[in-house]
Each structure stands twice: as C-alpha cells, then as structure tokens.
Amino acid sequence: MKASAPGKIILFGEHAVVYGRPALAAPVTQIHAEAEVSDSAQAGIWIDAPNVELHAELNTLAPDDPLATVIHNLFFQLGIDPFPSLKISIRSTIPVASGLGSGASVSVALIRACSGHLGHELTDEEVNAFAYEIEKLHHGTPSGIDNTVVTYAKPVYFIKGRPIEIFRVGRPFTIVIGDTGISAPTKESVRDVRKLWDADREKWEGVFDRVGEIAAKAKTLIENGTWPELGPLMSQNHTLLQEMTVSSPEIDKLVKAAEKSGALGAKLSGGGRGGNVIALVEPERTEAVANTLKESGAQRVIITMIE
Ligand code: PMV
C-alpha cells in the first residue's frame, strides 16, 4: 500500500495563527512525501527512510521519535495487537525544517499507507487528527495548519479550533519559492515568539491582529481573482514577521531581490529564521524572479500555481 502527500506553503498569517488569527496555506504539489507499507518476512517493523538516514526496527527508536509515535498511536487507536511484521519505506522530496511542511506530509503519507495496508480506511478528518498529534512533537504548540493543508491538499483558510474552510481561488496565480538553504526548527521560532508575547501581551496581540486582518483581506482578494493586489499585503506581512524576530539576513536578502526583480510582493513562509521565501509574480516575470533568487543565494527554486 502506497500513499503520498504534498508539501505546502503558508501564504499569509504564520505565527499569528498560533494565537487564533486566520492564516492561508496552499499545497505545493511539485514536492511530496511517499510511504509504502508491505508485509515482511523478517520479524518486526522495519523502517527505511533514507532522507533522514534511518534504517531501523521500530522498537529501537526513541519513544518520542515522530515516525515511531505515528505508528504507535495509530496501531493503538486501531486496536492492532500484536503488531504485524511490516516493511515501511518513506521517501520525500520536501526539504526538512524549511517551512514546506515536510513533517506533516510524512505523517499523513505514513498514516494513510499504514491504515490502508491494515484494512482500516480513515477519513480525511481522522488522518488530520492523527497528524496533528504528531505535529505537537515537531512544533511544541502548533496551530494545526500544516497537517490540515497537507491532508486535504487544497488551499485552506485556517483558524485554530474552527472547522476547516477550503477556499476558492477565483483566478490561479503563480508563486516562486526560494530556499535559503538554512534549516531552522519551527519549534524554536514558535517558542521565541511566545516569549515575546509573554513579556508584552498587549503589544503582540496588536501585531497579531494586524496579521489577521491581512490574511482575511487576502482571502477575499484571492476568491475575487484580484490576486495582483496581494503583493503589497505580502510585503506588509513580511514586515510584521520581521518585527516578530523570525526573519533573518538571508531571508531579507531574497525578499528584497525578488521585489527588485519585479515580484509584486514577497515574504518568508513558515516558521522563519531560515527556510523559504515566497514571491508573487505575474506569469511573464516568473523566470526573471526565479533567476534573481538563484543569483541571490537561493539553494533551490520551485515555481508553483495556486489554484
Ligand atoms: O512548519 P512551518 O515552518 O511552515 O510553520 C508552521 C507555521 C507556524 O505558524 C509558524 C507554526 C504553526 O504551528 O502554525
């Protein structure tokens, strides 16, 4: 049984989303994680995940290892006892710790492949709930946006604790994604923003409100198909992320370079401090912006359509 899940970008609202403000995220189908589960003649559950240099039997993994936790939680919930002998192969083209949803995508692919192999088809809602539990290991206090967009593989307007809202894209638009090549754990940036918030809640609630307003406005523009107006909103959102201390010199360099080469707006996407930058481009500027990002130090560039 094989299953796969896409990567994702956050278009607007990261970090503020942890504090109940809305955020917009979209799948990136050019990158994905894949899990394959089959019966094994060798006793035990053997996991092969070359991207994270893992080839081990389940019981030799640390109890809080995310892959081990996915399997233990799932088997427990499905009432699988004793565990069968299985071979699990995990492959991913999503760079880790770079804000593209690699952890959530691996979890979703693994949950679907394992449950499918064991004859328990899960609903998207169930897959999402399992994946959220694992996100807590990756992120500390996650909002749940990553697992949601990756599970449903559709653009989502996300407010923590509210029913999932899949939003309509009035007119598809192009995003260029540039990778700083710096991996930065989301857990740390989320923790640092919490420290700021703890020290001055009034100030940061105000900043999060502004981010939330941007995300809400962006949703209306996307639904109406007036996406060129998203450019300035992206840049405003990036300024607020800088204020939250989650940008970095490398990110700012790519954001500036994208804007200079004709992007309508650009911002970091995800946890920040490293990871990826996204730039909104008119179709005819795509190549120019992609090339400029590469010349400005982007380790890789992905061009994707939000549709
Ligand atoms: O996984 P990342 O790096 O794309 O970050 C997720 C977005 C945050 O808002 C920073 C954290 C969260 O849980 O929502």
CSV table of C-alpha atoms and ligand atoms in Angstrom, one decimal:
chain,number,residue,atom,x,y,z
A,1,MET,CA,0.0,0.0,0.0
A,2,LYS,CA,1.4,3.3,-1.1
A,3,ALA,CA,0.3,6.8,-0.1
A,4,SER,CA,1.6,10.3,-0.7
A,5,ALA,CA,1.1,13.8,0.5
A,6,PRO,CA,2.2,17.2,-0.9
A,7,GLY,CA,4.3,19.9,0.6
A,8,LYS,CA,2.8,23.3,1.5
A,9,ILE,CA,3.4,27.0,1.8
A,10,ILE,CA,1.8,29.5,4.1
A,11,LEU,CA,0.7,32.4,2.0
A,12,PHE,CA,-0.3,34.6,4.9
A,13,GLY,CA,-0.6,34.6,8.7
A,14,GLU,CA,2.1,32.2,10.1
A,15,HIS,CA,2.9,32.6,13.8
A,16,ALA,CA,-0.2,34.8,14.4
A,17,VAL,CA,-2.2,31.7,13.6
A,18,VAL,CA,-0.9,30.1,16.7
A,19,TYR,CA,-2.8,32.9,18.6
A,20,GLY,CA,-6.1,32.3,16.9
A,21,ARG,CA,-5.7,34.6,13.9
A,22,PRO,CA,-6.6,33.4,10.4
A,23,ALA,CA,-3.9,32.1,8.0
A,24,LEU,CA,-4.0,31.0,4.4
A,25,ALA,CA,-2.0,28.0,3.2
A,26,ALA,CA,-1.8,26.1,0.0
A,27,PRO,CA,-0.4,22.7,-1.2
A,28,VAL,CA,2.8,22.5,-3.3
A,29,THR,CA,2.4,19.5,-5.5
A,30,GLN,CA,5.9,19.8,-7.1
A,31,ILE,CA,7.2,18.3,-3.8
A,32,HIS,CA,5.8,15.4,-1.8
A,33,ALA,CA,6.4,12.6,0.7
A,34,GLU,CA,5.6,9.0,0.0
A,35,ALA,CA,5.1,6.0,2.3
A,36,GLU,CA,4.9,2.4,1.2
A,37,VAL,CA,3.9,-0.4,3.6
A,38,SER,CA,4.2,-4.1,2.8
A,39,ASP,CA,4.2,-7.4,4.8
A,40,SER,CA,7.7,-8.5,5.8
A,41,ALA,CA,9.2,-12.0,6.2
A,42,GLN,CA,11.6,-10.5,8.7
A,43,ALA,CA,10.1,-10.2,12.3
A,44,GLY,CA,9.4,-6.6,13.5
A,45,ILE,CA,8.5,-3.3,11.8
A,46,TRP,CA,11.4,-2.2,9.7
A,47,ILE,CA,11.5,1.5,8.7
A,48,ASP,CA,13.6,2.7,5.8
A,49,ALA,CA,13.8,6.5,5.5
A,50,PRO,CA,17.0,7.5,3.7
A,51,ASN,CA,16.2,11.2,3.7
A,52,VAL,CA,16.7,11.2,7.5
A,53,GLU,CA,19.3,8.4,7.3
A,54,LEU,CA,17.1,6.0,9.1
A,55,HIS,CA,17.0,2.2,8.7
A,56,ALA,CA,15.9,0.6,11.9
A,57,GLU,CA,13.4,-1.6,13.7
A,58,LEU,CA,10.5,0.3,15.4
A,59,ASN,CA,11.5,-0.8,18.9
A,60,THR,CA,15.0,0.6,18.6
A,61,LEU,CA,13.7,4.1,18.0
A,62,ALA,CA,13.4,6.7,20.8
A,63,PRO,CA,9.9,6.7,22.3
A,64,ASP,CA,9.3,10.3,21.2
A,65,ASP,CA,10.6,9.7,17.6
A,66,PRO,CA,7.9,11.2,15.3
A,67,LEU,CA,7.8,8.2,13.0
A,68,ALA,CA,7.6,5.7,15.9
A,69,THR,CA,4.9,7.9,17.5
A,70,VAL,CA,2.8,7.9,14.3
A,71,ILE,CA,2.9,4.1,14.2
A,72,HIS,CA,2.3,3.5,18.0
A,73,ASN,CA,-0.6,6.0,18.1
A,74,LEU,CA,-2.2,4.7,15.0
A,75,PHE,CA,-1.9,1.0,15.9
A,76,PHE,CA,-3.1,1.7,19.4
A,77,GLN,CA,-6.2,3.6,18.1
A,78,LEU,CA,-6.9,0.9,15.5
A,79,GLY,CA,-6.6,-1.9,18.1
A,80,ILE,CA,-3.8,-3.6,16.3
A,81,ASP,CA,-2.2,-6.0,18.8
A,82,PRO,CA,0.2,-7.8,18.4
A,83,PHE,CA,2.0,-5.7,15.8
A,84,PRO,CA,2.4,-7.4,12.4
A,85,SER,CA,5.7,-7.7,10.7
A,86,LEU,CA,6.0,-4.9,8.2
A,87,LYS,CA,8.4,-3.2,5.9
A,88,ILE,CA,7.8,0.6,5.7
A,89,SER,CA,9.6,2.7,3.2
A,90,ILE,CA,9.5,6.5,3.4
A,91,ARG,CA,10.7,8.8,0.7
A,92,SER,CA,10.4,12.6,0.5
A,93,THR,CA,11.4,15.4,-1.9
A,94,ILE,CA,10.4,18.0,0.7
A,95,PRO,CA,13.4,19.7,2.3
A,96,VAL,CA,13.3,19.2,6.1
A,97,ALA,CA,13.0,22.1,8.6
A,98,SER,CA,12.4,24.7,5.8
A,99,GLY,CA,8.8,25.6,6.3
A,100,LEU,CA,7.5,23.4,3.5
A,101,GLY,CA,5.5,21.0,5.7
A,102,SER,CA,7.9,18.0,5.5
A,103,GLY,CA,7.0,16.7,8.9
A,104,ALA,CA,3.2,16.9,8.4
A,105,SER,CA,3.5,15.4,4.9
A,106,VAL,CA,5.5,12.4,6.0
A,107,SER,CA,3.0,11.8,8.9
A,108,VAL,CA,0.0,12.0,6.5
A,109,ALA,CA,1.5,9.7,3.9
A,110,LEU,CA,2.6,7.2,6.7
A,111,ILE,CA,-0.8,7.3,8.4
A,112,ARG,CA,-2.6,6.6,5.1
A,113,ALA,CA,-0.3,3.9,4.0
A,114,CYS,CA,-0.3,2.0,7.3
A,115,SER,CA,-4.1,2.3,7.9
A,116,GLY,CA,-4.8,1.3,4.3
A,117,HIS,CA,-2.5,-1.7,4.5
A,118,LEU,CA,-4.2,-2.9,7.7
A,119,GLY,CA,-7.6,-2.6,6.0
A,120,HIS,CA,-8.8,0.5,8.0
A,121,GLU,CA,-9.6,3.3,5.6
A,122,LEU,CA,-9.6,6.5,7.6
A,123,THR,CA,-11.5,9.7,6.7
A,124,ASP,CA,-9.5,12.9,6.0
A,125,GLU,CA,-10.7,14.2,9.3
A,126,GLU,CA,-9.3,11.2,11.1
A,127,VAL,CA,-6.0,11.4,9.2
A,128,ASN,CA,-5.8,15.1,10.1
A,129,ALA,CA,-6.4,14.5,13.8
A,130,PHE,CA,-3.6,11.8,14.0
A,131,ALA,CA,-1.2,14.1,12.1
A,132,TYR,CA,-2.0,17.0,14.5
A,133,GLU,CA,-0.9,14.9,17.4
A,134,ILE,CA,2.5,14.3,15.7
A,135,GLU,CA,2.8,18.0,14.8
A,136,LYS,CA,2.9,18.7,18.5
A,137,LEU,CA,6.2,16.7,18.7
A,138,HIS,CA,7.6,18.8,15.8
A,139,HIS,CA,6.4,22.2,16.8
A,140,GLY,CA,5.6,22.3,20.5
A,141,THR,CA,2.4,24.4,20.3
A,142,PRO,CA,1.3,24.0,16.7
A,143,SER,CA,-1.8,25.7,15.3
A,144,GLY,CA,-2.6,22.6,13.1
A,145,ILE,CA,-2.4,24.5,9.8
A,146,ASP,CA,0.4,22.3,8.3
A,147,ASN,CA,-1.4,18.9,8.8
A,148,THR,CA,-4.7,20.4,7.6
A,149,VAL,CA,-3.4,21.8,4.3
A,150,VAL,CA,-1.3,18.6,3.6
A,151,THR,CA,-4.2,16.2,4.5
A,152,TYR,CA,-6.8,18.0,2.3
A,153,ALA,CA,-4.3,19.0,-0.4
A,154,LYS,CA,-6.4,22.1,-1.1
A,155,PRO,CA,-5.9,25.8,-0.2
A,156,VAL,CA,-7.2,26.4,3.3
A,157,TYR,CA,-8.3,29.4,5.3
A,158,PHE,CA,-7.4,28.2,8.8
A,159,ILE,CA,-8.5,29.4,12.2
A,160,LYS,CA,-7.3,27.2,15.1
A,161,GLY,CA,-10.2,25.2,16.6
A,162,ARG,CA,-12.7,26.1,13.8
A,163,PRO,CA,-14.0,23.8,11.1
A,164,ILE,CA,-11.7,23.5,8.1
A,165,GLU,CA,-12.5,26.1,5.4
A,166,ILE,CA,-11.3,25.3,1.9
A,167,PHE,CA,-11.2,28.4,-0.1
A,168,ARG,CA,-11.9,29.0,-3.8
A,169,VAL,CA,-9.2,30.6,-6.0
A,170,GLY,CA,-11.0,33.0,-8.4
A,171,ARG,CA,-8.1,33.1,-10.8
A,172,PRO,CA,-4.9,30.9,-10.4
A,173,PHE,CA,-1.7,32.8,-9.7
A,174,THR,CA,2.0,32.0,-9.7
A,175,ILE,CA,4.3,31.8,-6.7
A,176,VAL,CA,8.1,31.5,-6.9
A,177,ILE,CA,9.5,29.7,-3.8
A,178,GLY,CA,13.2,30.3,-3.0
A,179,ASP,CA,15.0,28.2,-0.4
A,180,THR,CA,17.6,30.0,1.8
A,181,GLY,CA,19.1,26.5,2.3
A,182,ILE,CA,19.2,27.2,6.1
A,183,SER,CA,17.2,24.7,8.1
A,184,ALA,CA,15.6,26.2,11.2
A,185,PRO,CA,13.4,24.3,13.6
A,186,THR,CA,9.9,25.8,13.7
A,187,LYS,CA,9.7,24.8,17.4
A,188,GLU,CA,12.3,27.4,18.2
A,189,SER,CA,10.8,30.3,16.4
A,190,VAL,CA,7.4,29.5,17.8
A,191,ARG,CA,8.9,29.3,21.3
A,192,ASP,CA,10.7,32.7,20.8
A,193,VAL,CA,7.5,34.4,19.6
A,194,ARG,CA,5.8,33.0,22.7
A,195,LYS,CA,8.5,34.6,24.9
A,196,LEU,CA,7.9,38.0,23.2
A,197,TRP,CA,4.1,37.6,23.7
A,198,ASP,CA,4.5,36.6,27.4
A,199,ALA,CA,6.6,39.7,28.0
A,200,ASP,CA,4.2,42.1,26.4
A,201,ARG,CA,0.8,40.6,25.5
A,202,GLU,CA,-0.9,43.9,24.7
A,203,LYS,CA,1.7,44.8,22.1
A,204,TRP,CA,1.8,41.4,20.4
A,205,GLU,CA,-1.9,40.9,20.4
A,206,GLY,CA,-2.0,44.1,18.4
A,207,VAL,CA,0.7,42.8,15.9
A,208,PHE,CA,-1.2,39.5,15.5
A,209,ASP,CA,-4.4,41.4,14.9
A,210,ARG,CA,-2.7,43.3,12.0
A,211,VAL,CA,-1.5,40.0,10.5
A,212,GLY,CA,-5.0,38.5,10.9
A,213,GLU,CA,-6.6,41.5,9.1
A,214,ILE,CA,-4.1,41.0,6.2
A,215,ALA,CA,-4.9,37.3,6.0
A,216,ALA,CA,-8.7,37.9,5.9
A,217,LYS,CA,-8.3,40.6,3.2
A,218,ALA,CA,-6.1,38.3,1.2
A,219,LYS,CA,-8.7,35.6,1.2
A,220,THR,CA,-11.3,38.0,-0.3
A,221,LEU,CA,-8.8,39.1,-3.0
A,222,ILE,CA,-8.0,35.5,-3.9
A,223,GLU,CA,-11.6,34.5,-4.1
A,224,ASN,CA,-12.4,37.5,-6.3
A,225,GLY,CA,-9.5,36.7,-8.6
A,226,THR,CA,-7.8,40.1,-7.9
A,227,TRP,CA,-4.5,38.5,-6.9
A,228,PRO,CA,-2.2,41.3,-8.1
A,229,GLU,CA,-3.4,43.2,-5.0
A,230,LEU,CA,-1.9,40.5,-2.8
A,231,GLY,CA,1.6,41.8,-3.5
A,232,PRO,CA,1.6,44.8,-1.0
A,233,LEU,CA,-0.2,42.6,1.6
A,234,MET,CA,2.7,40.1,1.4
A,235,SER,CA,5.3,42.7,1.9
A,236,GLN,CA,3.3,44.1,4.9
A,237,ASN,CA,3.0,40.6,6.4
A,238,HIS,CA,6.8,40.2,6.0
A,239,THR,CA,7.4,43.5,7.9
A,240,LEU,CA,5.3,42.2,10.8
A,241,LEU,CA,7.2,38.9,10.7
A,242,GLN,CA,10.5,40.8,10.9
A,243,GLU,CA,9.0,42.6,14.0
A,244,MET,CA,8.4,39.1,15.5
A,245,THR,CA,12.2,38.4,15.0
A,246,VAL,CA,11.5,35.4,12.8
A,247,SER,CA,13.2,36.7,9.6
A,248,SER,CA,17.0,36.6,9.0
A,249,PRO,CA,19.5,38.4,6.8
A,250,GLU,CA,19.4,35.6,4.3
A,251,ILE,CA,15.6,35.7,4.1
A,252,ASP,CA,15.5,39.5,3.8
A,253,LYS,CA,18.1,39.3,1.0
A,254,LEU,CA,15.9,37.0,-1.0
A,255,VAL,CA,12.7,39.0,-0.3
A,256,LYS,CA,14.4,42.3,-1.5
A,257,ALA,CA,15.9,40.6,-4.5
A,258,ALA,CA,12.5,39.2,-5.5
A,259,GLU,CA,10.8,42.6,-5.2
A,260,LYS,CA,13.6,44.3,-7.1
A,261,SER,CA,13.3,41.9,-10.0
A,262,GLY,CA,9.6,42.5,-10.4
A,263,ALA,CA,7.8,40.4,-7.9
A,264,LEU,CA,4.6,42.0,-6.8
A,265,GLY,CA,5.4,41.2,-3.2
A,266,ALA,CA,7.4,38.7,-1.2
A,267,LYS,CA,7.7,37.3,2.3
A,268,LEU,CA,9.0,34.5,4.4
A,269,SER,CA,6.8,31.4,4.5
A,270,GLY,CA,6.5,29.1,7.6
A,271,GLY,CA,8.4,29.2,10.8
A,272,GLY,CA,11.2,31.6,9.5
A,273,ARG,CA,14.8,32.2,10.6
A,274,GLY,CA,15.7,30.1,7.5
A,275,GLY,CA,13.6,28.0,5.2
A,276,ASN,CA,11.7,29.5,2.3
A,277,VAL,CA,10.7,32.8,0.8
A,278,ILE,CA,7.6,33.1,-1.4
A,279,ALA,CA,7.2,35.7,-4.1
A,280,LEU,CA,4.0,36.6,-6.0
A,281,VAL,CA,4.8,37.1,-9.7
A,282,GLU,CA,3.0,37.9,-12.9
A,283,PRO,CA,3.4,34.9,-15.3
A,284,GLU,CA,5.8,36.9,-17.6
A,285,ARG,CA,8.1,37.7,-14.7
A,286,THR,CA,8.4,34.2,-13.3
A,287,GLU,CA,11.8,33.3,-15.0
A,288,ALA,CA,13.3,36.6,-14.1
A,289,VAL,CA,12.4,36.4,-10.5
A,290,ALA,CA,13.4,32.7,-10.3
A,291,ASN,CA,16.8,33.6,-11.8
A,292,THR,CA,17.4,36.5,-9.5
A,293,LEU,CA,16.6,34.4,-6.4
A,294,LYS,CA,19.2,31.9,-7.5
A,295,GLU,CA,21.8,34.6,-8.1
A,296,SER,CA,21.0,36.0,-4.7
A,297,GLY,CA,21.8,32.7,-2.9
A,298,ALA,CA,18.6,30.6,-3.1
A,299,GLN,CA,19.7,26.9,-2.9
A,300,ARG,CA,16.7,25.9,-5.0
A,301,VAL,CA,13.7,27.5,-6.6
A,302,ILE,CA,10.2,26.0,-7.1
A,303,ILE,CA,7.6,27.5,-9.3
A,304,THR,CA,4.0,26.6,-8.3
A,305,MET,CA,0.5,27.7,-9.1
A,306,ILE,CA,-2.1,28.4,-6.5
A,307,GLU,CA,-5.3,27.1,-8.0
B,1,PMV,O1,6.0,24.3,9.6
B,1,PMV,P1,6.3,25.7,9.2
B,1,PMV,O2,7.7,26.1,9.5
B,1,PMV,O3,5.7,26.1,7.9
B,1,PMV,O4,5.5,26.6,10.3
B,1,PMV,C1,4.1,26.5,10.6
B,1,PMV,C2,3.5,27.8,10.8
B,1,PMV,C3,3.7,28.4,12.2
B,1,PMV,O5,2.6,29.4,12.3
B,1,PMV,C4,5.0,29.1,12.4
B,1,PMV,C5,3.5,27.4,13.3
B,1,PMV,C6,2.1,26.8,13.4
B,1,PMV,O6,2.0,25.8,14.1
B,1,PMV,O7,1.2,27.3,12.9
